[in-house]
Structures are given as C-alpha cells and as structure tokens.
Short mmCIF file of C-alpha atoms in Angstrom, two decimals:
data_model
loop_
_atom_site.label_atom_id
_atom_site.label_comp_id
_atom_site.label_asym_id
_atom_site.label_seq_id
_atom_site.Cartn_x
_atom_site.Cartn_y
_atom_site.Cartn_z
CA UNK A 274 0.00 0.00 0.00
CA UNK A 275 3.00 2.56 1.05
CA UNK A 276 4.78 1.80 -1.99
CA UNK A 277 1.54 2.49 -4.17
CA UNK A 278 0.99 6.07 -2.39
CA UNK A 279 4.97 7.19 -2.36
CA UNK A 280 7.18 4.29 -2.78
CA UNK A 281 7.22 3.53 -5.94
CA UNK A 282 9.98 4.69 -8.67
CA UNK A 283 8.00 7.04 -10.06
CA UNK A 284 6.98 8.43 -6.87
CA UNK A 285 10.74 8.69 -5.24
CA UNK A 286 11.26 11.57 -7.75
CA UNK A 287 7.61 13.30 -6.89
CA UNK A 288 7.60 16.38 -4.80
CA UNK A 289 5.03 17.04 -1.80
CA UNK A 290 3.41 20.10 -0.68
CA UNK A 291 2.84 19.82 3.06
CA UNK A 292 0.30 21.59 4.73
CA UNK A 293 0.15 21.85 8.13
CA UNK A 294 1.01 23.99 11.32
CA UNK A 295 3.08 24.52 14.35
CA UNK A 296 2.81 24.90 18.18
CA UNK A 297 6.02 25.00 20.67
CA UNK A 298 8.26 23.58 17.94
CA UNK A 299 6.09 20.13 17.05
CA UNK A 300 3.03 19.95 14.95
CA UNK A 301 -0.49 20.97 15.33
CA UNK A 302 -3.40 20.63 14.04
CA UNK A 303 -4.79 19.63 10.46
CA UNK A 304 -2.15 18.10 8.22
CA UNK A 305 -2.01 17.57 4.67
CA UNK A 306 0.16 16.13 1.83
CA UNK A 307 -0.10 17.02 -1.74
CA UNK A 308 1.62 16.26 -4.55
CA UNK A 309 2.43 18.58 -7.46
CA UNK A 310 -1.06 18.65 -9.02
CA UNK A 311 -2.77 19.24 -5.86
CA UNK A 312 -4.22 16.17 -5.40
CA UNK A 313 -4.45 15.02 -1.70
CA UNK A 314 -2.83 12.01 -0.74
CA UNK A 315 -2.91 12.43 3.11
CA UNK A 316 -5.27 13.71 5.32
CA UNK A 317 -4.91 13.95 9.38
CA UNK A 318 -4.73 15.74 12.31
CA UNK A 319 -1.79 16.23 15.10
CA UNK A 320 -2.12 17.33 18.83
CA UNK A 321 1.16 18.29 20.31
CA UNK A 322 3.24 16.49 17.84
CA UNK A 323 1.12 12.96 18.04
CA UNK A 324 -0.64 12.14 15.46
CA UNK A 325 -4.61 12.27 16.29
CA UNK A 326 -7.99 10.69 14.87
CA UNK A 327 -7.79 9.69 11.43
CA UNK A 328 -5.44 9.48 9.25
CA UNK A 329 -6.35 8.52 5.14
CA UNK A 330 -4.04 8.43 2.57
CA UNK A 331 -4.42 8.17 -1.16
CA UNK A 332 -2.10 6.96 -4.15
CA UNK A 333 -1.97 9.10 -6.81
CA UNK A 334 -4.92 8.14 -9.03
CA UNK A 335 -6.87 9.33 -6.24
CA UNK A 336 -7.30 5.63 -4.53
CA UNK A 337 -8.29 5.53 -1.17
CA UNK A 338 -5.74 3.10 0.00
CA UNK A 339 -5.92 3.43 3.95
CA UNK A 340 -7.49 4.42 7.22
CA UNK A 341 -5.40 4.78 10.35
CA UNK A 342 -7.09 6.19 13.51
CA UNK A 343 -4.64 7.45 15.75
CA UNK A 344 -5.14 8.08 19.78
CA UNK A 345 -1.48 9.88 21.49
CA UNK A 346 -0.17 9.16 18.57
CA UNK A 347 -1.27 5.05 18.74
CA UNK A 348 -3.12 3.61 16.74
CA UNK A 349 -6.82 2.91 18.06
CA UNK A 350 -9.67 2.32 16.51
CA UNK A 351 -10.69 0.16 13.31
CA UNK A 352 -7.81 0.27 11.00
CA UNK A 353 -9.03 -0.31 7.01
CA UNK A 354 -6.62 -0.65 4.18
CA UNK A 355 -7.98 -0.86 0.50
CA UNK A 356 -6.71 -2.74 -2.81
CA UNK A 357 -5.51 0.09 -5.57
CA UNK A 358 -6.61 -0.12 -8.75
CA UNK A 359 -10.77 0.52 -9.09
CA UNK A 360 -10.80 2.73 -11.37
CA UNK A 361 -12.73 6.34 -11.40
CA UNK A 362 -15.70 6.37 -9.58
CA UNK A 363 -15.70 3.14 -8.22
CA UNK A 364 -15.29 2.06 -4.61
CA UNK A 365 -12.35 -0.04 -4.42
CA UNK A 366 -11.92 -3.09 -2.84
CA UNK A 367 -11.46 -3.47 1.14
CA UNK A 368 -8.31 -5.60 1.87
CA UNK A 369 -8.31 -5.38 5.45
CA UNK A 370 -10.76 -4.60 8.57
CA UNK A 371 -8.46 -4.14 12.17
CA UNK A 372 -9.62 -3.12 15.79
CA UNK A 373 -6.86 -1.83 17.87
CA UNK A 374 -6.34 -0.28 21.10
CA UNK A 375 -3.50 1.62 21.71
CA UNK A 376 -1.11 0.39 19.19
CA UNK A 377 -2.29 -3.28 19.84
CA UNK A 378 -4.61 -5.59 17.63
CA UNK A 379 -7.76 -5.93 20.10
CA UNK A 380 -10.91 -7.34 18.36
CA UNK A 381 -11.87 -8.83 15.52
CA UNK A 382 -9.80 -8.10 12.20
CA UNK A 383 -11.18 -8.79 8.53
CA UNK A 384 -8.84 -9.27 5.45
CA UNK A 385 -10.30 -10.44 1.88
CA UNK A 386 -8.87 -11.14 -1.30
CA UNK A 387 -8.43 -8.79 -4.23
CA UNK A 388 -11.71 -10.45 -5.71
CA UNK A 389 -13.68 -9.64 -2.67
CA UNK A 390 -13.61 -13.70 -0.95
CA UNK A 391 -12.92 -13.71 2.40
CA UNK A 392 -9.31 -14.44 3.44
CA UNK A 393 -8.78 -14.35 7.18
CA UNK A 394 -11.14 -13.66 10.29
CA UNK A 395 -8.96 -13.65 13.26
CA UNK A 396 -9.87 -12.24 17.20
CA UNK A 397 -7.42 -10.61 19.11
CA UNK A 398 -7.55 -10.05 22.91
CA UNK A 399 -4.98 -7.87 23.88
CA UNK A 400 -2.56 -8.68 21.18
CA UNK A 401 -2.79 -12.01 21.73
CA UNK A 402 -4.62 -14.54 19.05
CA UNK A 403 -7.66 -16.40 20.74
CA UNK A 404 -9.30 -17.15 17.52
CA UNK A 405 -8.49 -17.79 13.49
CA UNK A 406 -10.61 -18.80 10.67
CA UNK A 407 -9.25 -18.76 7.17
CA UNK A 408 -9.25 -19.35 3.39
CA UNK A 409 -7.99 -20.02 0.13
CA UNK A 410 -8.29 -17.79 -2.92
CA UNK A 411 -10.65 -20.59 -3.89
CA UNK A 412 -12.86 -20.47 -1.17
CA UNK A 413 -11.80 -23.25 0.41
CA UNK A 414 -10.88 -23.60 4.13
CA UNK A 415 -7.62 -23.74 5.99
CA UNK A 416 -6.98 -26.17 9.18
CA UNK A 417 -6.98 -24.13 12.20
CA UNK A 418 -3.50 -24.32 12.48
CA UNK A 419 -2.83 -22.74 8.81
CA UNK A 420 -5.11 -20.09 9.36
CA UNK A 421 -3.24 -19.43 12.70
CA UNK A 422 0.31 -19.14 10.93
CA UNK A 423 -1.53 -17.26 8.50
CA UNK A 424 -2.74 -15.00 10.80
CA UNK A 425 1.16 -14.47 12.06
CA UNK A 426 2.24 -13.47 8.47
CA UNK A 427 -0.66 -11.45 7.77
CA UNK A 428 -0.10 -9.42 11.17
CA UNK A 429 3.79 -8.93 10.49
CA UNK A 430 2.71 -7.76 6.91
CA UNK A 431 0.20 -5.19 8.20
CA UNK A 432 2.66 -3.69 11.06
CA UNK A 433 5.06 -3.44 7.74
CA UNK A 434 2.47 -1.05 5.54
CA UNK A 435 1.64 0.61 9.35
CA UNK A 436 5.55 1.69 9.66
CA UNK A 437 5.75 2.62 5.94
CA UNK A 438 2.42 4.93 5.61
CA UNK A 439 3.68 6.59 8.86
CA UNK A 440 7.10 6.67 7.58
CA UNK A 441 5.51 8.92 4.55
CA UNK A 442 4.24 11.33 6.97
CA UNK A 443 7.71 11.61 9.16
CA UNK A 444 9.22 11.94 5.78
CA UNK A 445 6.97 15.38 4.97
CA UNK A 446 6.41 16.41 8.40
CA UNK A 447 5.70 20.66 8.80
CA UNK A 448 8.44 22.92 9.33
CA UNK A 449 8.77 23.11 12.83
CA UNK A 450 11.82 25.13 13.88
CA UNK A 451 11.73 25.85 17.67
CA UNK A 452 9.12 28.66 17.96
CA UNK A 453 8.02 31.24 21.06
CA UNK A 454 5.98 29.25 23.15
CA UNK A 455 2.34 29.19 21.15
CA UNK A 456 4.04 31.19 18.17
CA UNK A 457 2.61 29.58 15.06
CA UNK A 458 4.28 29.01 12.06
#
C-alpha cells in the first residue's frame, strides 16, 4: 500500500506540498500532503506532535488506499486498508478490517482477497490470538493451524504497511523550527 501512495519509482522523484502547522516547535493541528497537481494524498490531524484521529491516505490516481485512527499518537480504533486499482468512480476493494487499542490488535480483524472472498477472520484479545478462521483464494478452508500461521504473516505484513504509511508522513512532516511558546508558524 506505502509503496503504491509514495514508494514507488515514479513516486521517489515526486515532490510534496505539506500543509500543516506549528505549536512549541512540534506539529499541530490539520495536516495535509499534496503532490504537485494538488491532489491530496494524506489527510490527518496532530495534537502536540502525536498524530490524532484519522489518518487517510491516497495513491496518486486518487485511490483511497488506507485508514489509520490514531489516539497519542497510537493507533486505536478500526484500521481499514484498500486494494488500488478501481478505477474512477468506483469504490475499491477493502483488503483489510483491524480493531486496535493503543497500538495493539484488540478485536476482531477482517482481510479479503483482491476479488472480494474472504481471506482471514482472526480475534485478538490484547494482542494475543484467541481465535483464526481462514481461506484459500478458492474459497476453500484452511486447518486451524494454517489459518493461525496465517494470521502471524498477515499481522507482520500489516505492522510493515503501518511503519511505511507513517514513515511517509515523518518523511513530509511541517516545518517546525523551535518557535516562542504558542508562536505559530
């Protein structure tokens, strides 16, 4: 998913406009990323240099690719991630469906193939796995201890595009130069 918004080739050449503001030297408040044309390809909000509520990011066909909800800068809340590629004006296809409570899967999380068939349906209690159910791109269902390993490579893969989408945003962070305390900038 990173790759697909900034990672790519193409992309390492792109320039960013960032958009976003300043209090005591960290950032503050609404934050965006643009890219040359203007399109938007991130959207959030920090509070005293953490990020804060939602975060939603976009490649650069204008695909929504992810949702992160942020809490003190953790992530908490339901975490969705999208496939790239629908084409204009239609919805694209929901890859992945995550609870988490500060920073740590907690609840149920959803992932599906690229054709829309289910893929893994997993419950987390505290981190920990209580509970896996999954399948083949055929529909077919994996032993319980398939989906489980499953389950361990699909969580190490997500925690991989979690680090890279907020690398993009440490990588295009606001200028913020130590400032008068509550100067803006």
């Amino acid at each position: 998913v990173a790759a697909l918004l900034v990672g790519a080739p193409a992309a390492a050449a792109e320039t960013f406009d960032v958009r976003g503001a300043c209090r005591d030297g960290e950032p503050q408040g609404i934050y965006e990323l643009r890219d040359a044309r203007g399109s938007l390809r991130v959207l959030g909000a920090f509070s005293r240099g953490r990020r804060t509520g939602s975060f939603i990011y976009w490649n650069e066909k204008g695909d929504r690719l992810a949702h992160l909800p942020y809490d003190e800068g953790a992530i908490s809340g339901t975490v969705a991630l999208w496939y790239a590629g629908a084409g204009p004006g239609r919805e694209p296809q929901q890859q992945l469906e995550a609870a988490y409570a500060r920073g740590t899967p907690n609840g149920a999380t959803r992932s599906w193939y690229p054709n829309g068939s289910a893929r893994g349906d997993y419950l987390y209690e505290r981190g920990t796995l209580v509970a896996a159910k999954a399948w083949r791109a055929d529909g077919s269902p994996l032993p319980e201890d398939e989906a489980r390993a499953q389950a361990g490579l699909d969580a190490a893969d997500e925690a991989k595009t979690y680090a890279a989408l907020a690398a993009v945003v440490d990588r295009h962070l606001p200028s913020c130069r130590a400032a008068v305390s509550g100067a803006r900038r």
